[in-house]
Amino acid sequence: MIRAGVVGWPVGHSLSPKLHGYWLEKYSIDGEYVKIPVDPGDFEAGIRALAGRGFSGFNVTVPHKEAAFGLMDEVDSAAKRLRAVNTVTVRPDGGLHGANTDGFGFAENLKAGLGRPALPEGPALVIGAGGAARAVVGALMDEGADHIRLANRTAERAERLAAELGGPISIVDWDRRDGELADVALVVNCTSLGMAGSPPLEFSLSGLAPDAVVTDIVYAPLETPLLAAARARGHRTVDGLGMLLHQGRPGFERWFGVAPEVDGRLRARMVEALGQ
Ligand SMILES: NC(=O)c1ccc[n+]([C@@H]2O[C@H](COP(=O)([O-])OP(=O)(O)OC[C@H]3O[C@@H](n4cnc5c(N)ncnc54)[C@H](OP(=O)(O)O)[C@@H]3O)[C@@H](O)[C@H]2O)c1
C-alpha cells in the first residue's frame, strides 16, 4: 500500500484527500491519502517521522509551507523562487525533495479553461502580492509573459515581490489598479477579496478590451463577483478551482506512479464538496 497525505494545522478543511482519493479510485491504485494534523511546534519531528513511517510523500498546507522549505534536502526551481514548498517526496535514501506546484496549477488551469496550449498574449495584470500571487507571477514568467503589471494594497509587498522574482514586472498604484486596461490581455485576482466572508474586489472592467481574459484564484464561491461582472461583459473567464486540482497532479504522479487527469467528474465531485 502506497501512503501519502496532507500536513497542515488545522487540516480538517483540506480538500486534498477528496482530490487524491478520486484519482486513487479512478486508477485502481492500492494506496491511501490521509489528513495529517501537525502542530507548528512539532513540524520538523512530525515530517521526519512520516518518512520513517513509510510515506512516499505528502502535501504541505497552511501554515507550514515556508517552514517546509527550510527542511528539505533538495528543492525544485519553483520552490526555490517562492521559498515555500507544497509537495514533498521522500527519496529512496530517506531525504526529502520539495516542490512548489501552485504556479503549475495556475497555468494548467488557465490553459485548460481556455482550451489553448498557451496563455493569452499581451500584458497581464496581477492583483495581490501574497504567497499565491508570487506563484502566479512566477508561472506567468515561465510561460513567457511579455509584461506583468502588479497592484497590491500594500505597495512595499508588491515591490519586494518584483525585486525578488526579477523579470518584466512593473508596479501599478493600488488606487489606479483599473486605470489603464486597454492593452491588458489577462486580469488575475490573487487577493482573498471576493472569497466567501470577504468583501468583493472593487475593480471596474470598463476599460478592458472585449477579448481580454479574467481569472480568479479564489474558488469559494466558484463565481466571484469579479468573474460574474466579467462574464456579464462577455469576457472569457476561468475560475480558481482548477488551480487547486491541477496543482495536485505532480505530487500524485511522483507518489503513486500514474499521471492523473483533471476530468469533469472530478470537478463535479469537488464542486459538491465545496457545497456549491
Ligand atoms: N485556487 C487555488 O488553488 C489557490 C491557491 C492558493 C491560494 N488561493 C487563494 O488565494 C487567496 C490569496 O492567498 P495567499 O496565500 O496569497 O494569501 P496572502 O499571502 O495572505 O495574501 C493575501 C493578499 O490579499 C490581499 N488582501 C487581503 N485583504 C485585502 C483587502 N481588504 N484589501 C485589499 N487587498 C487585500 C493582500 O494584500 P496586502 O499585501 O495589502 O495585505 C495580499 O495581496 C486566498 O483567497 C486563497 O484561498 C487559491
mmCIF file of C-alpha atoms in Angstrom, residues 47-55 90:
data_model
loop_
_atom_site.group_PDB
_atom_site.id
_atom_site.type_symbol
_atom_site.label_atom_id
_atom_site.label_comp_id
_atom_site.label_asym_id
_atom_site.label_seq_id
_atom_site.Cartn_x
_atom_site.Cartn_y
_atom_site.Cartn_z
ATOM 1 C CA ILE A 47 7.589 15.304 8.903
ATOM 2 C CA ARG A 48 10.775 13.316 9.605
ATOM 3 C CA ALA A 49 8.557 10.716 11.320
ATOM 4 C CA LEU A 50 6.366 10.452 8.221
ATOM 5 C CA ALA A 51 9.373 9.481 6.114
ATOM 6 C CA GLY A 52 10.139 6.761 8.677
ATOM 7 C CA ARG A 53 6.518 5.530 8.680
ATOM 8 C CA GLY A 54 6.639 4.560 5.017
ATOM 9 C CA PHE A 55 5.021 7.618 3.454
ATOM 10 C CA VAL A 90 10.535 11.013 0.223
#
